[in-house]
CSV table of C-alpha atoms in Angstrom, one decimal:
chain,number,residue,atom,x,y,z
A,1,MET,CA,-7.2,32.9,5.1
A,2,ASN,CA,-10.9,31.5,4.5
A,3,SER,CA,-11.6,28.0,5.6
A,4,THR,CA,-13.1,27.5,2.1
A,5,CYS,CA,-10.6,28.6,-0.8
A,6,GLN,CA,-10.4,28.8,-4.6
A,7,ILE,CA,-7.1,27.8,-6.2
A,8,SER,CA,-6.1,28.6,-9.6
A,9,LEU,CA,-3.4,27.3,-11.5
A,10,ILE,CA,-1.6,29.9,-13.6
A,11,ASN,CA,1.7,29.5,-16.0
A,12,GLN,CA,1.9,33.5,-15.9
A,13,PRO,CA,2.7,35.3,-12.9
A,14,ILE,CA,-0.3,37.1,-11.1
A,15,LEU,CA,1.9,39.5,-9.5
A,16,ALA,CA,4.4,42.0,-10.7
A,17,ASP,CA,6.7,42.6,-7.8
A,18,TRP,CA,9.1,40.8,-6.1
A,19,GLN,CA,6.6,37.8,-5.6
A,20,ARG,CA,6.2,37.3,-9.3
A,21,GLU,CA,8.5,34.0,-9.1
A,22,LYS,CA,6.7,32.3,-6.1
A,23,LEU,CA,4.9,29.3,-6.1
A,24,VAL,CA,2.1,29.9,-4.2
A,25,GLN,CA,0.7,33.7,-4.9
A,26,ILE,CA,-1.7,35.5,-3.1
A,27,HIS,CA,-3.7,38.6,-4.7
A,28,GLU,CA,-7.0,40.3,-3.8
A,29,GLY,CA,-7.7,37.4,-1.3
A,30,LYS,CA,-7.6,34.8,-4.4
A,31,VAL,CA,-4.7,32.1,-4.5
A,32,TYR,CA,-2.9,31.1,-7.4
A,33,ILE,CA,-0.1,28.3,-8.0
A,34,TYR,CA,2.1,29.8,-10.6
A,35,LEU,CA,3.5,26.9,-13.0
A,36,PRO,CA,5.7,28.2,-15.7
A,37,VAL,CA,6.0,26.0,-18.9
A,38,SER,CA,9.6,25.6,-18.2
A,39,ASP,CA,8.8,23.5,-15.0
A,40,LYS,CA,10.7,20.5,-15.3
A,41,PHE,CA,8.8,18.9,-12.2
A,42,PRO,CA,5.2,20.2,-12.7
A,43,LEU,CA,3.5,17.8,-10.4
A,44,GLN,CA,5.6,17.6,-7.6
A,45,SER,CA,5.8,21.4,-7.5
A,46,ILE,CA,2.0,21.3,-7.4
A,47,GLN,CA,2.2,19.1,-4.9
A,48,LYS,CA,4.5,21.3,-2.8
A,49,ALA,CA,2.3,24.3,-3.1
A,50,ALA,CA,-0.9,22.5,-2.0
A,51,ARG,CA,1.1,21.3,0.9
A,52,SER,CA,1.9,25.2,1.5
A,53,ILE,CA,-1.5,26.5,1.0
A,54,GLU,CA,-2.9,23.8,3.4
A,55,LYS,CA,-0.8,25.1,6.3
A,56,MET,CA,-2.3,28.6,5.5
A,57,GLY,CA,-5.3,27.2,7.5
A,58,VAL,CA,-7.3,26.5,4.5
A,59,ASP,CA,-10.0,23.6,5.2
A,60,THR,CA,-11.2,22.8,1.9
A,61,ALA,CA,-9.8,23.6,-1.6
A,62,THR,CA,-11.9,24.5,-4.2
A,63,LEU,CA,-9.8,23.9,-7.9
A,64,VAL,CA,-11.2,26.5,-10.4
A,65,GLY,CA,-9.8,27.6,-13.9
A,66,GLU,CA,-9.4,25.7,-17.4
A,67,LEU,CA,-5.6,24.8,-16.9
A,68,TRP,CA,-6.3,22.1,-14.3
A,69,ARG,CA,-5.8,18.9,-15.8
A,70,GLU,CA,-6.6,15.1,-14.3
A,71,ASP,CA,-3.2,14.6,-13.3
A,72,THR,CA,-2.5,18.0,-12.1
A,73,GLN,CA,-5.6,17.9,-10.0
A,74,TRP,CA,-4.6,14.7,-8.5
A,75,ALA,CA,-1.2,16.0,-7.4
A,76,PHE,CA,-2.8,18.9,-5.8
A,77,ALA,CA,-5.0,16.4,-3.7
A,78,LEU,CA,-2.0,14.4,-2.3
A,79,GLY,CA,-0.4,17.3,-1.1
A,80,PHE,CA,-3.5,19.2,0.4
A,81,THR,CA,-4.8,16.2,1.8
A,82,CYS,CA,-3.7,15.4,5.8
A,83,ALA,CA,-5.1,13.1,8.5
A,84,GLU,CA,-7.9,15.9,9.2
A,85,LYS,CA,-9.0,16.6,5.8
A,86,LEU,CA,-8.6,13.3,3.7
A,87,THR,CA,-11.4,14.1,1.3
A,88,SER,CA,-11.3,18.3,1.6
A,89,VAL,CA,-10.8,18.7,-2.0
A,90,GLU,CA,-13.1,19.9,-5.2
A,91,PHE,CA,-12.3,19.2,-8.3
A,92,THR,CA,-13.1,20.7,-11.6
A,93,GLY,CA,-13.5,20.0,-15.4
A,94,GLU,CA,-15.5,17.2,-17.2
A,95,LYS,CA,-18.0,15.0,-15.3
A,96,SER,CA,-16.1,12.0,-16.3
A,97,CYS,CA,-12.7,13.6,-15.0
A,98,VAL,CA,-14.2,15.1,-11.6
A,99,ASP,CA,-16.0,11.5,-11.1
A,100,SER,CA,-12.7,9.8,-11.5
A,101,LEU,CA,-10.8,12.1,-9.3
A,102,ASN,CA,-13.6,11.7,-6.6
A,103,ASN,CA,-13.3,7.9,-6.8
A,104,LYS,CA,-9.8,7.7,-6.2
A,105,LEU,CA,-10.1,10.7,-3.4
A,106,ALA,CA,-12.6,8.3,-1.4
A,107,VAL,CA,-10.6,5.4,-1.7
A,108,PHE,CA,-7.4,6.7,-0.7
A,109,GLY,CA,-9.0,8.7,1.9
A,110,TRP,CA,-10.7,5.5,3.3
A,111,ALA,CA,-7.1,3.7,3.1
A,112,ARG,CA,-5.1,6.1,4.6
A,113,ASP,CA,-7.8,6.8,7.5
A,114,LEU,CA,-7.2,3.0,8.1
A,115,THR,CA,-3.7,3.3,8.0
A,116,ASN,CA,-3.3,6.1,10.6
A,117,GLN,CA,-5.4,4.6,13.0
A,118,THR,CA,-4.0,3.4,16.0
A,119,PRO,CA,-3.4,-0.4,17.2
A,120,THR,CA,-5.9,0.1,20.1
A,121,GLN,CA,-8.5,1.2,17.7
A,122,LEU,CA,-8.1,-1.5,15.2
A,123,PRO,CA,-6.7,-5.0,16.3
A,124,PRO,CA,-6.4,-7.7,13.8
A,125,GLU,CA,-10.3,-8.7,13.4
A,126,SER,CA,-11.3,-4.9,13.1
A,127,LEU,CA,-8.9,-4.6,10.3
A,128,ALA,CA,-10.8,-7.6,8.7
A,129,LYS,CA,-13.9,-6.2,9.3
A,130,SER,CA,-13.4,-3.1,8.4
A,131,ALA,CA,-12.2,-4.4,4.6
A,132,ILE,CA,-15.0,-6.6,4.8
A,133,ASP,CA,-17.5,-3.7,5.2
A,134,TYR,CA,-16.1,-1.4,2.9
A,135,ILE,CA,-15.7,-3.4,-0.3
A,136,THR,CA,-18.7,-5.0,0.3
A,137,ALA,CA,-20.5,-1.4,0.3
A,138,GLN,CA,-19.0,-0.8,-3.3
A,139,ALA,CA,-20.8,-4.2,-4.9
A,140,PRO,CA,-23.0,-5.6,-2.0
A,141,ASP,CA,-24.2,-8.5,-4.2
A,142,LYS,CA,-20.9,-9.3,-5.6
A,143,VAL,CA,-18.7,-10.4,-2.4
A,144,THR,CA,-18.5,-12.9,0.1
A,145,ALA,CA,-16.0,-13.4,3.0
A,146,LYS,CA,-14.4,-15.7,5.3
A,147,VAL,CA,-12.1,-15.0,8.5
A,148,ILE,CA,-10.2,-17.8,10.1
A,149,ALA,CA,-9.3,-16.3,13.5
A,150,GLY,CA,-7.4,-17.6,16.9
A,151,GLU,CA,-6.8,-21.4,17.3
A,152,ALA,CA,-8.7,-22.3,14.3
A,153,LEU,CA,-5.3,-20.9,12.4
A,154,GLU,CA,-3.2,-23.8,13.9
A,155,LYS,CA,-5.9,-26.2,13.5
A,156,GLU,CA,-6.1,-25.3,9.7
A,157,GLY,CA,-2.6,-25.0,9.5
A,158,TRP,CA,-1.9,-21.6,8.8
A,159,VAL,CA,1.4,-21.5,11.0
A,160,GLY,CA,3.0,-18.1,10.1
A,161,ILE,CA,-0.3,-15.7,10.8
A,162,TYR,CA,-1.0,-18.0,14.2
A,163,ASN,CA,2.7,-18.1,15.3
A,164,VAL,CA,3.3,-14.2,14.8
A,165,GLY,CA,-0.2,-13.3,16.5
A,166,LYS,CA,-0.4,-15.6,18.8
A,167,GLY,CA,1.6,-13.4,21.7
A,168,SER,CA,-1.2,-11.0,21.6
A,169,ILE,CA,-4.6,-10.9,23.7
A,170,HIS,CA,-6.4,-9.8,20.3
A,171,PRO,CA,-6.6,-13.1,18.3
A,172,PRO,CA,-4.9,-13.1,14.8
A,173,CYS,CA,-6.9,-13.7,11.8
A,174,LEU,CA,-6.9,-14.7,7.9
A,175,LEU,CA,-9.2,-12.9,5.8
A,176,GLU,CA,-10.3,-14.3,2.1
A,177,LEU,CA,-12.5,-11.9,0.1
A,178,ASP,CA,-14.0,-13.0,-3.2
A,179,PHE,CA,-15.4,-10.3,-5.4
A,180,ASN,CA,-17.3,-12.5,-8.1
A,181,PRO,CA,-19.2,-10.2,-10.3
A,182,SER,CA,-20.6,-13.4,-12.1
A,183,LYS,CA,-21.7,-14.7,-9.1
A,184,ASP,CA,-20.9,-18.4,-10.7
A,185,GLU,CA,-18.3,-20.5,-8.4
A,186,LYS,CA,-16.8,-21.7,-11.4
A,187,THR,CA,-15.7,-18.5,-12.9
A,188,PRO,CA,-11.7,-18.3,-12.8
A,189,VAL,CA,-9.9,-16.1,-10.2
A,190,SER,CA,-8.1,-13.5,-12.2
A,191,THR,CA,-6.1,-12.2,-9.4
A,192,CYS,CA,-5.4,-12.7,-5.7
A,193,LEU,CA,-4.5,-9.8,-3.9
A,194,VAL,CA,-2.5,-10.3,-0.3
A,195,GLY,CA,-1.6,-8.0,2.1
A,196,LYS,CA,0.3,-7.8,5.2
A,197,GLY,CA,-1.8,-6.7,8.1
A,198,ILE,CA,0.4,-6.3,11.3
A,199,THR,CA,-1.7,-4.0,13.2
A,200,PHE,CA,1.1,-3.4,15.9
A,201,ASP,CA,4.4,-4.6,15.7
A,202,SER,CA,6.8,-4.6,18.8
A,203,GLY,CA,9.1,-6.7,16.9
A,204,GLY,CA,8.4,-9.4,19.4
A,205,TYR,CA,11.4,-11.1,21.2
A,206,SER,CA,13.5,-9.1,18.8
A,207,ILE,CA,12.2,-6.1,20.5
A,208,LYS,CA,12.2,-2.8,18.4
A,209,SER,CA,13.7,0.6,19.9
A,210,ASN,CA,11.1,3.1,21.1
A,211,ALA,CA,12.1,4.9,17.9
A,212,GLY,CA,11.4,2.1,15.6
A,213,MET,CA,8.4,1.0,17.5
A,214,PHE,CA,6.9,4.4,17.4
A,215,ASN,CA,4.8,4.3,13.6
A,216,MET,CA,4.3,0.4,13.9
A,217,LYS,CA,0.4,1.2,13.8
A,218,ALA,CA,1.2,1.7,10.0
A,219,ASP,CA,2.6,-2.1,9.5
A,220,MET,CA,-0.7,-2.9,8.1
A,221,GLY,CA,-0.1,-0.4,5.5
A,222,GLY,CA,-0.1,-3.3,2.9
A,223,ALA,CA,-3.4,-4.8,3.5
A,224,ALA,CA,-4.8,-1.0,3.3
A,225,VAL,CA,-3.1,-0.5,-0.2
A,226,VAL,CA,-4.8,-4.0,-1.6
A,227,ALA,CA,-8.1,-3.5,-0.1
A,228,GLY,CA,-8.0,-0.1,-1.6
A,229,ALA,CA,-7.0,-1.0,-4.9
A,230,LEU,CA,-9.8,-3.7,-4.9
A,231,ALA,CA,-12.1,-1.2,-4.1
A,232,LEU,CA,-10.8,1.7,-6.4
A,233,ALA,CA,-11.1,-1.5,-9.4
A,234,ILE,CA,-14.3,-2.1,-8.5
A,235,ARG,CA,-15.5,1.7,-8.7
A,236,GLN,CA,-13.7,1.9,-12.2
A,237,GLY,CA,-15.4,-1.1,-13.4
A,238,LEU,CA,-14.1,-4.4,-12.6
A,239,ASN,CA,-15.6,-7.3,-14.4
A,240,GLN,CA,-13.0,-10.2,-13.4
A,241,ARG,CA,-13.0,-12.5,-10.2
A,242,VAL,CA,-10.5,-11.2,-7.7
A,243,LYS,CA,-10.1,-12.4,-4.2
A,244,LEU,CA,-8.6,-10.4,-1.1
A,245,ILE,CA,-6.3,-12.1,0.9
A,246,LEU,CA,-5.3,-10.3,4.4
A,247,CYS,CA,-2.8,-11.8,6.8
A,248,CYS,CA,-3.8,-10.0,10.3
A,249,ALA,CA,-1.8,-10.1,13.3
A,250,GLU,CA,-0.3,-8.1,16.1
A,251,ASN,CA,3.1,-9.1,17.0
A,252,MET,CA,3.7,-8.8,20.6
A,253,ILE,CA,5.6,-10.4,23.6
A,254,SER,CA,4.1,-12.4,26.2
A,255,SER,CA,4.9,-15.9,27.7
A,256,HIS,CA,3.0,-17.5,24.6
A,257,ALA,CA,4.7,-15.3,22.2
A,258,TYR,CA,6.5,-17.2,19.3
A,259,LYS,CA,10.2,-17.4,19.8
A,260,LEU,CA,13.8,-17.2,18.4
A,261,SER,CA,14.7,-20.7,17.0
A,262,ASP,CA,11.4,-22.0,16.6
A,263,ILE,CA,10.6,-24.1,13.8
A,264,LEU,CA,7.4,-23.4,11.3
A,265,THR,CA,6.2,-26.1,9.2
A,266,TYR,CA,3.9,-24.6,6.4
A,267,LYS,CA,1.4,-26.2,4.4
A,268,ASN,CA,3.8,-26.8,1.1
A,269,GLY,CA,6.0,-28.4,3.6
A,270,VAL,CA,8.8,-25.7,3.7
A,271,THR,CA,10.2,-25.5,7.3
A,272,CYS,CA,11.4,-22.1,8.8
A,273,GLU,CA,13.5,-21.7,11.4
A,274,VAL,CA,12.8,-18.3,13.5
A,275,ALA,CA,15.6,-16.1,13.1
A,276,ASN,CA,14.0,-12.8,13.9
A,277,THR,CA,11.0,-12.1,15.6
A,278,ASP,CA,10.7,-8.9,13.9
A,279,ALA,CA,11.2,-10.3,10.3
A,280,GLU,CA,7.2,-11.5,10.9
A,281,GLY,CA,6.1,-9.8,7.6
A,282,ARG,CA,7.2,-12.4,5.4
A,283,ILE,CA,6.2,-15.2,8.0
A,284,VAL,CA,2.4,-14.1,7.7
A,285,LEU,CA,2.6,-13.4,4.0
A,286,ALA,CA,3.7,-16.9,3.4
A,287,ASP,CA,0.3,-18.1,4.7
A,288,GLY,CA,-1.5,-15.7,2.3
A,289,LEU,CA,0.7,-16.7,-0.8
A,290,LEU,CA,-0.2,-20.5,0.1
A,291,LEU,CA,-3.9,-19.6,0.3
A,292,ALA,CA,-3.7,-17.5,-3.0
A,293,ALA,CA,-2.3,-20.6,-5.1
A,294,GLU,CA,-5.1,-22.5,-3.9
A,295,SER,CA,-7.3,-20.5,-6.3
A,296,GLU,CA,-5.1,-21.0,-9.3
A,297,PRO,CA,-5.2,-17.4,-10.5
A,298,ALA,CA,-3.4,-16.0,-13.3
A,299,MET,CA,-1.7,-12.9,-11.0
A,300,ILE,CA,-1.0,-12.7,-7.5
A,301,ILE,CA,0.2,-9.3,-6.0
A,302,ASP,CA,1.2,-9.0,-2.3
A,303,ALA,CA,1.8,-5.7,-0.7
A,304,ALA,CA,3.6,-5.1,2.6
A,305,THR,CA,5.7,-2.6,4.6
A,306,LEU,CA,8.1,-5.3,4.6
A,307,THR,CA,11.5,-4.1,4.9
A,308,GLY,CA,13.9,-0.9,6.3
A,309,ALA,CA,16.2,-2.4,4.0
A,310,SER,CA,13.8,-0.9,1.0
A,311,VAL,CA,13.4,2.3,2.7
A,312,MET,CA,17.1,2.4,2.6
A,313,ALA,CA,17.0,1.7,-1.2
A,314,THR,CA,14.7,4.1,-2.3
A,315,GLY,CA,15.2,6.8,0.3
A,316,GLY,CA,11.3,6.3,1.0
A,317,ASP,CA,10.1,8.1,-2.0
A,318,TYR,CA,9.5,4.9,-4.3
A,319,SER,CA,7.9,1.8,-3.5
A,320,ALA,CA,10.4,-1.2,-4.4
A,321,LEU,CA,9.1,-3.7,-6.7
A,322,PHE,CA,10.2,-7.4,-6.7
A,323,SER,CA,8.9,-10.1,-9.5
A,324,LEU,CA,10.6,-13.4,-11.1
A,325,ASP,CA,8.4,-12.8,-14.1
A,326,GLN,CA,10.2,-9.8,-15.9
A,327,LYS,CA,7.3,-9.1,-18.4
A,328,LEU,CA,5.0,-8.6,-15.7
A,329,ALA,CA,7.4,-6.3,-14.0
A,330,GLU,CA,7.6,-4.3,-16.8
A,331,GLN,CA,3.8,-4.3,-17.3
A,332,ALA,CA,3.5,-2.8,-13.5
A,333,LYS,CA,6.4,-0.3,-14.0
A,334,LEU,CA,4.5,1.3,-17.1
A,335,THR,CA,1.2,1.2,-15.1
A,336,ALA,CA,2.9,3.1,-12.2
A,337,LYS,CA,4.5,5.9,-14.7
A,338,ALA,CA,0.8,6.3,-16.0
A,339,VAL,CA,-0.5,7.1,-12.5
A,340,ASN,CA,2.1,9.0,-11.4
A,341,GLU,CA,3.2,6.4,-8.6
A,342,PRO,CA,6.9,6.1,-8.0
A,343,LEU,CA,7.9,2.7,-8.3
A,344,TRP,CA,11.7,1.1,-8.5
A,345,GLN,CA,12.2,-2.6,-9.4
A,346,LEU,CA,14.7,-4.1,-6.8
A,347,PRO,CA,17.1,-7.0,-7.8
A,348,LEU,CA,15.4,-10.7,-7.5
A,349,GLU,CA,16.7,-14.2,-8.7
A,350,ILE,CA,15.7,-17.6,-7.4
A,351,TRP,CA,18.9,-17.8,-5.9
A,352,HIS,CA,17.6,-15.3,-3.3
A,353,GLN,CA,15.7,-18.1,-1.8
A,354,GLU,CA,19.2,-19.2,-0.3
A,355,LYS,CA,20.3,-16.0,1.6
A,356,CYS,CA,18.7,-16.8,4.7
A,357,PRO,CA,20.2,-20.4,5.5
A,358,SER,CA,19.3,-22.5,8.5
A,359,GLU,CA,21.2,-25.4,10.0
A,360,PHE,CA,17.9,-26.8,11.4
A,361,ALA,CA,15.3,-26.1,8.7
A,362,ASP,CA,15.1,-25.6,4.7
A,363,THR,CA,15.4,-21.7,5.2
A,364,ALA,CA,15.6,-19.3,8.0
A,365,ASN,CA,13.0,-16.1,7.8
A,366,SER,CA,16.1,-13.8,8.1
A,367,ARG,CA,20.0,-13.5,9.1
A,368,PRO,CA,20.3,-12.7,13.2
A,369,ILE,CA,22.5,-9.4,11.8
A,370,PRO,CA,20.9,-6.0,12.0
A,371,GLY,CA,18.4,-5.4,9.0
A,372,GLY,CA,18.9,-8.9,7.8
A,373,GLY,CA,22.2,-7.9,6.4
A,374,PRO,CA,23.2,-6.9,3.0
A,375,GLY,CA,20.4,-7.2,0.5
A,376,GLY,CA,17.8,-7.4,3.2
A,377,ALA,CA,14.9,-6.5,0.8
A,378,SER,CA,15.6,-8.9,-2.0
A,379,ASN,CA,16.3,-11.8,0.8
A,380,ALA,CA,12.7,-10.9,2.1
A,381,ALA,CA,11.2,-11.2,-1.1
A,382,GLY,CA,13.6,-14.5,-1.9
A,383,PHE,CA,11.9,-16.0,1.0
A,384,LEU,CA,8.3,-15.2,-0.3
A,385,SER,CA,9.1,-16.5,-3.6
A,386,ARG,CA,9.4,-20.1,-1.7
A,387,PHE,CA,5.6,-20.0,-1.6
A,388,VAL,CA,4.0,-18.3,-4.8
A,389,PRO,CA,3.6,-21.4,-7.6
A,390,ASN,CA,4.7,-21.5,-11.1
A,391,ASP,CA,8.6,-20.4,-10.5
A,392,GLY,CA,7.2,-17.0,-9.8
A,393,LYS,CA,5.2,-16.4,-13.2
A,394,GLY,CA,2.2,-14.1,-12.5
A,395,TRP,CA,3.7,-12.8,-9.0
A,396,LEU,CA,4.6,-9.2,-8.3
A,397,HIS,CA,6.0,-8.4,-4.3
A,398,PHE,CA,5.8,-4.7,-3.5
A,399,ASP,CA,7.5,-3.6,-0.6
A,400,LEU,CA,5.8,-0.4,0.2
A,401,SER,CA,8.7,1.9,1.3
A,402,ALA,CA,6.7,5.0,0.6
A,403,ALA,CA,3.5,4.2,2.4
A,404,TYR,CA,3.8,6.3,5.3
A,405,ASN,CA,5.7,9.6,6.6
A,406,GLY,CA,6.2,9.5,10.5
A,407,ASN,CA,6.5,13.2,10.1
A,408,SER,CA,5.3,16.0,7.3
A,409,ASN,CA,7.8,17.0,4.8
A,410,GLY,CA,7.6,19.6,1.7
A,411,LEU,CA,5.2,16.8,-0.5
A,412,TRP,CA,3.4,14.9,2.2
A,413,ALA,CA,1.3,15.7,5.4
A,414,ALA,CA,2.3,13.1,8.2
A,415,GLY,CA,0.6,9.7,7.8
A,416,ALA,CA,-0.3,7.2,5.4
A,417,THR,CA,0.3,8.0,1.6
A,418,GLY,CA,-2.0,5.7,-0.1
A,419,LEU,CA,0.7,5.1,-3.0
A,420,GLY,CA,0.4,2.1,-4.7
A,421,ILE,CA,-3.5,1.8,-4.4
A,422,ALA,CA,-3.7,3.5,-8.0
A,423,THR,CA,-1.0,1.2,-9.7
A,424,ILE,CA,-2.6,-2.1,-8.2
A,425,ALA,CA,-6.0,-0.9,-9.1
A,426,ASN,CA,-5.1,-0.3,-12.7
A,427,LEU,CA,-3.3,-3.7,-13.1
A,428,LEU,CA,-6.6,-5.2,-12.0
A,429,THR,CA,-8.6,-3.7,-14.6
A,430,SER,CA,-5.7,-3.6,-17.4
A,431,GLU,CA,-5.1,-6.4,-20.1
A,432,PRO,CA,-1.9,-8.8,-18.9
A,433,SER,CA,1.1,-8.0,-21.1
A,434,LYS,CA,2.0,-10.8,-23.9
């Protein structure tokens, strides 16, 4: 197979022999994806075909022919791209379509590569710097950023990020990036994006198994997704003021690490007993949500690889959505459907705040049983809801169950998927639901 290959989409088989029903057909040195009009899952079939074609040794795929649409080309790109070939697809069609696809591919490639980096390559402050550099490159004169790191976090009251990250030799940090196209400090903030940026998660003293720890370089996938979403929205013409908040830390074991039964007091006065040092994502996100609330935005969106419970619930095929604002949740689900990103809403009520009780504090961060017990993903969302304003109105929580695959499968190469970027980008640029 040539390193560069033209790929055509057909709805009639090119072959007349026993191979006529095959999804991928090769004839006279050309590659075809046979997609009959009766196919009930065409985008999934195309993604599967693309995965097969990449495995043939094709380095760059050039899509040709009149049957390709924007959504089918994007499905091909998701299946074909992998860690070594994150932008190796050439699209076809009208210039506006090609430009749109190239913008998505570039941003997804950056975010997926960031997530795939090793913990040694990407300590917390490097994650923050990478986000600053990339988003600033999209709009050099419209971005400002502030990073609070190390002991300064404790001094300024950001107890969650500080405590989770203080056991590492790499200082934790909190990034607040401001995209303000008006350049007027009085311009209201439309949305705050909050991302979990745990660059490696050992589990702390609630230590993970070797197998459970192996893919924890991807525990900053939420930070990559929200940063990527902002970058993509800027490329799509975002004209609203948006703040990006990344909660970056490395959850390690040392004599200085935080411990089980420690009690943290957050800026809003909520006290939290540490019942599980491996439920650290919600501890750092609480700081990010409190910082977001200070800007009084109309919408707060957080994204995190937060719970194994959401993976169990969705099979890792969907991202899980939680919200106390059902109108906004419906808008998010419609947006996800429009960009073909699988999203499933799981239960969240205000009483989920009481699902992690403590005898010594207002709440614990989890329950001291495996996986946090029944309803673990909803309980984690309930914990987060203590730190959002307006009784949760305007808040969405994405638990990114489908953010990363440790092994390749029929649809995806091993590594980060980027799922969630397109949905959140479109939420930033769309009109709020009435």
